[in-house]
Coordinates of C-alpha atoms in Angstrom, one line a residue:
M1 CA -45.5 206.3 -38.3
P2 CA -48.2 203.9 -36.9
I3 CA -49.0 204.0 -33.2
T4 CA -50.6 201.2 -31.2
V5 CA -52.9 202.2 -28.4
L6 CA -53.7 199.7 -25.6
S7 CA -56.5 200.5 -23.3
G8 CA -56.7 199.0 -19.8
A9 CA -59.2 196.3 -21.0
Q10 CA -57.2 195.6 -24.2
L11 CA -53.9 195.3 -22.2
R12 CA -55.5 192.9 -19.7
T13 CA -56.8 190.7 -22.6
L14 CA -53.3 190.6 -23.9
L15 CA -51.6 189.9 -20.5
T16 CA -54.0 187.2 -19.6
S17 CA -53.4 185.4 -22.9
L18 CA -49.6 185.2 -22.5
T19 CA -48.1 181.7 -22.4
R20 CA -45.5 180.8 -19.9
D21 CA -42.8 180.9 -22.6
Q22 CA -43.9 184.4 -23.6
I23 CA -43.8 185.6 -20.0
V24 CA -40.3 184.1 -19.6
S25 CA -39.1 185.8 -22.7
I26 CA -40.3 189.2 -21.6
Q27 CA -38.8 188.6 -18.2
R28 CA -35.5 187.7 -19.7
N29 CA -35.3 190.9 -21.7
L30 CA -36.3 192.9 -18.7
A31 CA -33.5 191.2 -16.7
D32 CA -31.0 192.1 -19.4
A33 CA -32.1 195.7 -19.2
L34 CA -31.8 195.8 -15.4
R35 CA -28.3 194.2 -15.7
D36 CA -27.2 196.9 -18.2
Y37 CA -28.7 199.6 -15.9
S38 CA -26.5 198.5 -13.1
I39 CA -23.3 197.8 -14.9
G40 CA -23.4 201.0 -16.9
N41 CA -23.7 199.4 -20.4
Q42 CA -24.1 202.5 -22.6
D43 CA -24.3 200.4 -25.8
S44 CA -27.7 199.2 -24.8
G45 CA -28.8 202.7 -23.7
C46 CA -30.1 201.3 -20.4
A47 CA -27.3 202.5 -18.2
A48 CA -28.4 204.5 -15.1
T49 CA -26.3 207.5 -16.3
L50 CA -28.5 207.6 -19.5
Q51 CA -31.8 207.6 -17.6
P52 CA -33.4 211.0 -17.4
R53 CA -34.4 212.3 -13.9
R54 CA -37.9 211.8 -12.7
T55 CA -40.1 214.9 -11.8
A56 CA -43.2 215.2 -9.5
V57 CA -45.7 218.0 -9.4
T58 CA -48.3 218.4 -6.6
R59 CA -51.3 220.5 -7.5
Q60 CA -53.6 222.5 -5.3
C61 CA -56.0 219.6 -5.0
G62 CA -53.4 217.5 -3.4
R63 CA -53.0 215.2 -6.4
T64 CA -49.3 214.4 -7.2
T65 CA -48.4 213.7 -10.9
I66 CA -45.2 211.8 -11.5
F67 CA -43.2 211.9 -14.7
M68 CA -40.9 208.9 -15.2
P69 CA -38.8 209.2 -18.4
S70 CA -36.5 206.3 -19.6
S71 CA -34.4 205.3 -22.5
T72 CA -32.8 202.4 -24.3
R73 CA -30.6 202.4 -27.4
R74 CA -33.6 202.2 -29.7
S75 CA -36.5 203.8 -27.8
I76 CA -37.6 206.4 -25.3
G77 CA -40.4 206.2 -22.8
I78 CA -42.4 208.5 -20.5
K79 CA -44.7 207.3 -17.8
V80 CA -47.1 209.8 -16.4
I81 CA -49.1 208.7 -13.4
S82 CA -51.1 210.4 -10.7
L83 CA -51.9 209.7 -7.0
Q84 CA -53.7 211.4 -4.2
D85 CA -51.2 212.6 -1.7
R86 CA -52.9 214.5 1.1
E87 CA -49.6 214.9 3.0
S88 CA -48.1 217.1 0.2
K89 CA -48.4 220.8 -0.5
P90 CA -48.4 222.3 -4.0
G91 CA -45.0 222.4 -5.5
C92 CA -42.5 220.6 -7.8
E93 CA -39.5 218.5 -7.2
V94 CA -36.9 216.6 -9.2
E95 CA -34.9 213.6 -8.5
S96 CA -31.3 214.4 -7.5
G97 CA -28.6 213.4 -9.9
E98 CA -26.2 212.6 -7.2
D99 CA -25.0 209.0 -7.0
L100 CA -25.7 207.6 -3.6
R101 CA -23.3 204.8 -4.2
G102 CA -20.5 207.2 -3.2
I103 CA -18.0 205.5 -5.6
K104 CA -17.5 205.0 -9.3
R105 CA -18.6 201.4 -9.4
F106 CA -18.6 201.1 -13.2
T107 CA -16.1 202.9 -15.5
A108 CA -15.8 203.1 -19.3
S109 CA -13.3 200.9 -20.9
G110 CA -12.2 203.7 -23.3
P111 CA -13.5 206.4 -25.5
G112 CA -16.8 205.4 -27.2
E113 CA -16.8 202.1 -25.5
A114 CA -19.5 200.7 -23.2
G115 CA -19.5 201.9 -19.6
S116 CA -19.0 198.6 -17.7
R117 CA -16.5 196.9 -15.3
T118 CA -13.0 197.5 -16.4
S119 CA -12.2 193.8 -16.4
V120 CA -13.3 190.5 -15.0
S121 CA -10.5 190.8 -12.5
S122 CA -12.2 193.9 -11.0
I123 CA -15.3 191.8 -10.5
S124 CA -13.2 189.1 -8.9
S125 CA -11.8 191.5 -6.4
E126 CA -15.2 192.6 -5.4
M127 CA -16.4 189.0 -5.2
S128 CA -13.5 188.3 -2.9
E129 CA -15.4 190.5 -0.4
L130 CA -18.3 188.1 -0.4
S131 CA -18.7 186.5 3.0
F132 CA -20.1 182.9 2.9
S133 CA -21.0 180.7 5.8
S134 CA -23.0 177.6 6.3
H135 CA -23.6 174.8 8.8
E136 CA -22.2 171.7 7.2
D137 CA -23.6 169.5 9.9
E138 CA -27.2 170.7 9.1
P139 CA -28.2 169.5 5.7
E140 CA -31.2 171.8 5.5
A141 CA -29.3 174.9 6.7
E142 CA -29.0 177.6 4.1
Q143 CA -26.1 179.5 2.7
S144 CA -25.2 183.1 3.6
V145 CA -23.7 185.7 1.4
S146 CA -22.7 189.3 1.9
L147 CA -21.9 191.7 -0.9
S148 CA -20.1 194.8 0.2
T149 CA -18.4 197.7 -1.5
S150 CA -15.6 200.1 -0.5
S151 CA -18.0 203.0 -0.1
G152 CA -18.2 202.8 3.7
E153 CA -20.7 205.0 5.4
S154 CA -23.4 206.6 3.3
D155 CA -23.4 210.2 2.4
P156 CA -26.3 212.4 3.5
L157 CA -29.3 212.1 1.2
P158 CA -29.3 214.9 -1.3
V159 CA -32.0 217.7 -0.9
A160 CA -34.4 217.7 -3.8
S161 CA -34.4 220.9 -5.8
V162 CA -35.8 222.7 -8.8
D163 CA -33.5 225.0 -10.8
K164 CA -31.0 224.6 -8.0
K165 CA -33.5 226.0 -5.4
P166 CA -34.3 223.8 -2.4
I167 CA -37.7 222.3 -2.1
G168 CA -39.8 223.2 0.9
A169 CA -40.3 220.7 3.7
G170 CA -44.0 220.5 2.9
V171 CA -43.5 218.9 -0.5
S172 CA -43.6 215.2 -0.8
Q173 CA -40.2 213.7 -0.8
T174 CA -41.2 210.6 -2.8
L175 CA -41.0 210.1 -6.4
G176 CA -42.8 206.7 -6.1
A177 CA -45.7 205.4 -8.1
W178 CA -48.4 204.5 -5.6
P179 CA -51.7 206.0 -4.4
G180 CA -52.3 206.8 -0.8
P181 CA -53.4 204.4 1.9
G182 CA -57.1 203.6 1.9
S183 CA -57.4 203.6 -1.8
R184 CA -59.4 200.7 -3.3
D185 CA -56.4 199.6 -5.4
T186 CA -52.7 200.3 -5.3
S187 CA -52.4 200.5 -9.1
P188 CA -51.6 204.1 -10.2
K189 CA -53.7 205.8 -12.9
G190 CA -51.9 207.0 -15.9
S191 CA -50.2 206.0 -19.1
V192 CA -46.9 205.1 -20.7
T193 CA -45.9 206.6 -24.1
L194 CA -43.3 204.8 -26.2
Y195 CA -41.1 206.6 -28.8
D196 CA -38.6 205.3 -31.4
D197 CA -35.1 206.8 -31.8
D198 CA -36.6 209.6 -34.0
S199 CA -38.9 210.5 -31.1
L200 CA -42.0 209.4 -33.0
P201 CA -44.5 207.6 -30.8
F202 CA -45.2 203.9 -31.6
G203 CA -47.1 202.9 -28.5
L204 CA -49.6 204.3 -25.9
I205 CA -50.4 202.0 -23.0
N206 CA -52.7 202.3 -20.0
A207 CA -50.5 202.0 -17.0
E208 CA -53.0 200.6 -14.4
E209 CA -52.3 197.0 -15.5
L210 CA -48.8 197.5 -16.8
T211 CA -47.4 198.7 -13.5
P212 CA -48.3 195.6 -11.4
F213 CA -47.4 193.3 -14.3
R214 CA -43.8 194.6 -14.8
T215 CA -43.4 194.8 -11.0
A216 CA -44.3 191.1 -10.6
L217 CA -42.0 190.3 -13.5
T218 CA -39.1 191.8 -11.6
T219 CA -40.0 190.2 -8.2
T220 CA -40.2 186.8 -9.7
M221 CA -36.8 187.0 -11.2
I222 CA -35.3 185.8 -7.9
F223 CA -38.4 183.8 -7.0
N224 CA -37.8 181.7 -10.1
K225 CA -34.5 180.6 -8.7
R226 CA -35.8 179.4 -5.3
K227 CA -35.4 175.7 -4.6
K228 CA -38.5 175.4 -2.4
V229 CA -41.7 177.4 -2.9
R230 CA -44.4 175.1 -1.6
T231 CA -46.2 177.8 0.5
V232 CA -46.6 181.4 -0.6
V233 CA -48.1 184.2 1.6
V234 CA -49.3 187.4 -0.2
F235 CA -50.2 190.6 1.7
G236 CA -52.7 192.7 -0.2
A237 CA -55.7 192.0 -2.6
G238 CA -55.3 194.5 -5.4
K239 CA -53.7 194.2 -8.8
Q240 CA -50.2 193.9 -7.5
A241 CA -51.3 190.9 -5.4
Y242 CA -53.1 189.4 -8.4
W243 CA -50.2 189.6 -10.8
H244 CA -47.7 188.5 -8.2
I245 CA -49.9 185.4 -7.6
R246 CA -50.6 184.7 -11.2
L247 CA -47.0 185.0 -12.4
A248 CA -45.7 183.0 -9.4
V249 CA -48.1 180.2 -10.1
I250 CA -47.6 180.2 -13.9
L251 CA -43.8 180.1 -13.4
R252 CA -43.7 177.7 -10.5
G253 CA -47.1 176.1 -10.4
E254 CA -45.7 172.5 -10.2
D255 CA -43.9 173.4 -7.0
I256 CA -46.5 175.6 -5.3
K257 CA -49.1 173.8 -3.1
R258 CA -50.7 176.7 -1.3
V259 CA -51.2 180.4 -1.5
V260 CA -52.4 182.4 1.5
I261 CA -53.9 185.9 0.9
V262 CA -53.7 188.2 3.8
N263 CA -55.7 191.5 3.7
R264 CA -57.1 194.0 6.2
S265 CA -60.6 193.7 4.5
F266 CA -61.8 190.2 4.1
E267 CA -64.3 191.4 1.5
R268 CA -61.5 192.5 -0.8
A269 CA -59.6 189.2 -0.2
A270 CA -62.7 187.2 -1.0
Q271 CA -63.1 189.2 -4.2
L272 CA -59.7 188.3 -5.2
L273 CA -60.3 184.7 -4.4
R274 CA -63.5 184.7 -6.5
E275 CA -61.5 186.2 -9.4
I276 CA -58.8 183.5 -9.1
Y277 CA -61.4 180.7 -9.0
S278 CA -63.3 182.1 -12.0
P279 CA -63.5 179.7 -15.0
E280 CA -61.2 181.9 -17.2
N281 CA -58.3 181.4 -14.6
A282 CA -58.6 177.6 -14.5
S283 CA -55.8 177.2 -17.0
W284 CA -53.1 178.7 -14.8
R285 CA -54.2 178.1 -11.2
G286 CA -53.9 174.3 -11.5
D287 CA -54.2 172.3 -8.3
V288 CA -52.9 175.1 -6.0
K289 CA -55.0 175.7 -2.9
F290 CA -55.9 179.3 -2.3
S291 CA -57.2 180.7 1.0
A292 CA -57.7 184.2 2.5
V293 CA -57.3 185.5 6.0
S294 CA -58.2 189.0 7.4
S295 CA -57.3 190.9 10.6
E296 CA -61.0 190.8 11.2
F297 CA -60.7 187.2 12.2
G298 CA -60.7 186.3 15.9
E299 CA -57.9 183.8 15.4
Y300 CA -55.9 186.2 13.2
K301 CA -52.7 186.2 15.2
R302 CA -52.5 182.5 15.4
I303 CA -53.3 182.0 11.7
L304 CA -50.8 184.6 10.7
H305 CA -48.1 183.1 12.8
D306 CA -48.7 179.7 11.2
A307 CA -48.8 181.1 7.7
I308 CA -45.5 183.0 8.1
N309 CA -43.8 180.0 9.7
K310 CA -44.7 177.8 6.8
A311 CA -44.1 180.4 4.1
D312 CA -41.2 179.8 1.6
A313 CA -42.0 183.1 -0.1
I314 CA -43.7 186.3 1.2
F315 CA -45.0 188.9 -1.3
C316 CA -45.9 192.3 0.4
C317 CA -48.1 194.3 -2.0
T318 CA -49.7 197.1 0.2
P319 CA -49.0 200.8 0.8
S320 CA -48.8 200.2 4.5
H321 CA -47.6 202.8 7.1
E322 CA -47.0 200.0 9.6
P323 CA -45.3 196.6 9.5
L324 CA -47.6 193.9 8.2
F325 CA -46.5 191.3 10.7
P326 CA -44.4 191.3 13.9
S327 CA -40.7 191.1 13.4
E328 CA -40.4 188.1 15.8
L329 CA -42.1 185.9 13.3
L330 CA -38.8 186.1 11.2
T331 CA -36.2 187.1 13.7
S332 CA -36.9 184.5 16.5
R333 CA -35.1 181.2 16.7
E334 CA -38.2 179.5 15.1
G335 CA -38.4 182.1 12.4
R336 CA -34.8 181.7 11.4
R337 CA -35.0 177.9 11.0
K338 CA -35.2 178.3 7.2
G339 CA -34.5 180.7 4.4
R340 CA -37.3 182.6 2.8
F341 CA -37.7 185.0 -0.2
I342 CA -39.4 188.2 0.9
S343 CA -40.5 190.8 -1.5
A344 CA -41.7 194.3 -0.4
I345 CA -42.9 196.5 -3.2
G346 CA -45.8 198.5 -1.7
S347 CA -44.3 201.3 0.5
Y348 CA -43.1 204.4 -1.2
K349 CA -42.3 207.0 1.4
P350 CA -39.8 207.2 4.3
N351 CA -42.7 207.0 6.8
M352 CA -44.2 203.9 5.2
T353 CA -43.1 200.3 5.7
E354 CA -44.3 196.8 5.1
L355 CA -41.5 195.1 6.9
H356 CA -40.5 195.8 10.5
P357 CA -37.1 197.6 10.6
D358 CA -35.8 194.9 12.9
I359 CA -36.1 192.4 10.1
L360 CA -33.8 194.4 7.9
R361 CA -31.4 195.3 10.7
E362 CA -30.9 191.6 11.4
E363 CA -30.5 190.8 7.7
V364 CA -27.7 193.3 7.2
T365 CA -25.9 192.3 10.4
I366 CA -23.3 189.7 9.9
S367 CA -22.4 187.4 12.8
P368 CA -19.0 185.6 12.8
P369 CA -19.2 182.0 11.7
H370 CA -19.8 179.5 14.6
R371 CA -21.6 176.3 15.2
H372 CA -25.2 176.1 16.4
F373 CA -26.9 173.2 18.0
H374 CA -30.2 174.1 16.3
K375 CA -31.0 174.7 12.6
H376 CA -30.3 178.4 12.0
V377 CA -30.0 180.4 8.8
Q378 CA -27.2 182.9 8.7
R379 CA -28.1 186.4 7.4
S380 CA -26.8 187.6 4.1
G381 CA -25.7 191.1 5.1
I382 CA -27.5 192.7 2.1
V383 CA -30.9 193.8 0.8
V384 CA -31.6 193.4 -2.9
V385 CA -33.2 196.4 -4.7
D386 CA -34.1 197.4 -8.3
S387 CA -32.4 200.8 -8.0
L388 CA -30.0 201.8 -5.2
D389 CA -30.4 205.5 -5.6
A390 CA -34.2 205.4 -5.7
A391 CA -34.5 202.9 -2.9
M392 CA -32.3 204.8 -0.6
K393 CA -34.5 207.8 -1.1
E394 CA -38.0 206.3 -1.2
A395 CA -38.0 202.9 0.7
G396 CA -39.3 203.4 4.2
E397 CA -38.0 199.9 5.2
L398 CA -34.4 200.9 4.3
I399 CA -34.6 204.4 5.8
Q400 CA -36.2 203.4 9.1
A401 CA -33.8 200.5 9.6
E402 CA -30.9 202.8 8.7
V403 CA -29.6 200.5 6.0
K404 CA -26.4 201.9 4.4
P405 CA -25.7 202.0 0.6
N406 CA -22.9 199.4 1.0
Q407 CA -25.5 197.0 2.5
V408 CA -27.7 197.2 -0.6
V409 CA -27.1 195.5 -4.0
E410 CA -29.1 196.0 -7.2
I411 CA -30.7 193.0 -8.8
G412 CA -28.9 193.9 -12.0
E413 CA -25.6 193.5 -10.1
L414 CA -26.5 190.0 -9.1
L415 CA -27.3 189.2 -12.8
M416 CA -23.9 190.7 -13.8
V417 CA -21.9 188.7 -11.3
R418 CA -23.8 185.5 -12.5
D419 CA -23.1 186.2 -16.1
A420 CA -19.4 187.1 -15.5
A421 CA -18.9 184.0 -13.5
K422 CA -19.9 181.8 -16.3
D423 CA -17.0 183.0 -18.4
S424 CA -14.3 183.4 -15.9
S425 CA -12.6 181.8 -12.9
L426 CA -15.4 182.9 -10.6
A427 CA -17.1 179.5 -10.6
D428 CA -16.8 178.9 -6.9
D429 CA -18.1 182.4 -6.0
E430 CA -21.0 182.0 -8.4
K431 CA -21.8 178.6 -6.8
H432 CA -22.1 180.2 -3.3
L433 CA -24.1 183.1 -4.7
R434 CA -26.4 180.6 -6.5
E435 CA -26.9 178.6 -3.2
W436 CA -27.8 181.8 -1.3
V437 CA -30.3 182.9 -4.0
E438 CA -31.8 179.4 -4.1
R439 CA -32.0 178.6 -0.4
G440 CA -30.9 181.5 1.7
N441 CA -32.8 184.4 3.2
V442 CA -33.4 187.0 0.5
I443 CA -35.1 190.3 0.9
F444 CA -36.1 192.2 -2.2
K445 CA -37.2 195.9 -2.0
G446 CA -38.6 197.3 -5.2
V447 CA -39.5 200.9 -5.9
G448 CA -40.0 200.8 -9.6
L449 CA -38.1 202.3 -12.6
G450 CA -39.4 203.9 -15.8
L451 CA -37.0 201.6 -17.6
M452 CA -39.1 198.6 -16.5
D453 CA -42.2 200.1 -18.2
L454 CA -40.3 201.0 -21.4
V455 CA -38.8 197.6 -21.9
T456 CA -41.9 195.6 -20.9
G457 CA -44.3 198.0 -22.8
S458 CA -42.2 197.7 -26.0
E459 CA -42.5 193.9 -25.9
L460 CA -46.2 194.0 -25.3
V461 CA -46.8 196.4 -28.2
E462 CA -45.0 194.0 -30.5
L463 CA -47.1 191.1 -29.2
A464 CA -50.3 193.2 -29.6
K465 CA -49.5 193.9 -33.2
T466 CA -49.1 190.2 -34.0
R467 CA -52.4 189.4 -32.2
K468 CA -54.2 192.4 -33.6
I469 CA -55.1 193.6 -30.1
G470 CA -55.5 197.3 -29.5
T471 CA -56.2 200.2 -31.8
T472 CA -53.7 201.2 -34.5
V473 CA -53.4 204.7 -35.9
E474 CA -51.6 204.2 -39.2
E475 CA -50.6 207.8 -39.8
F476 CA -50.1 209.5 -36.5

């Protein structure tokens, strides 16, 4: 069985050579996997119930190693990454298998059949709980949508355990995939090993570049659908920021006019600008204007206020312990004058947050419909995540804002509703959902899944073979 090995440099060569069509193809396959993860499609092997639990081990040196297994119908993956976590004490923890949803959202249709919604009518009944509102007299006002379930209040978070023994309070409660604050880059060090259905390895990939690439692929799934993305603000200057910028511009370059990079260290932001403006990046950056701002600037507050006010999309890519900007910039009357797409993928612990809790609290609070004499975007009532169970355990934004599970919806569920609406009587509901995704206020919180690495990595290995990139061991 041949195995293809992609080093960090080889993977970057492959990723930077991808065309827009190839990126869209990989993204579409990843979207299908996330949809199957959420709806419980066991035929594809991507269902959440078929994903092995993650495990983390903290050694005496304070370095935490995370093991992220995953599976599909035809392959198995294991991601092993390490980060320095000075807050942790030596020990081991595993991810709880308890479903934080509190209800059986997806059920099998019958013995041996795929685990999915029992029928389109069950989807329709849940869609009937969608709450839509708009201001018809304000042409630029955005739509609002609220997805809710019958789960009610959330159950207490499960206590992590190993062999049914509780973990001590000193052990890190995160199973995330990020280094600690102050690191030069937020990309984890490690690798992803890919196996076929006979458990024979066919790929070994350096994870440092793969992680930000697959994360940006997921973030831009919703970003792709936005009607207006003229101005994009990016917090951070590491690999996550680079790949979010690169994919956003490649996918929506004709619409984007300006990208503002905000970073604590101007030197790091300037380094990213130099990389973007290097000759090898001329093919994708187009006519977009890039600029950088740092908290070291004397006029930082004014510049930040102006950037957030004009932003159509905000990408937060830092392992921050404090909000990156004041909540008033989005919750004030001025801040609510238009809908924005906001992605936060950097924080990985309950005590970390990129977005102020007030931003999420207001987002999940639904006000009764009424007329306003000023342009005002209604809140959606939900936060979009990649995995509900992982987000409710790891996402500091959700935990600090006390967001409940019934106020969270997985991106795979949105894709499921969209696909179901195309083949049923849910056209009106799908229209409102589409209007919210395209124009409304959308907050996406991503914590990462091993499934994302497996699906994306498998696609990249196949491309590497055709382009003869990487090292191939014919008889492993």
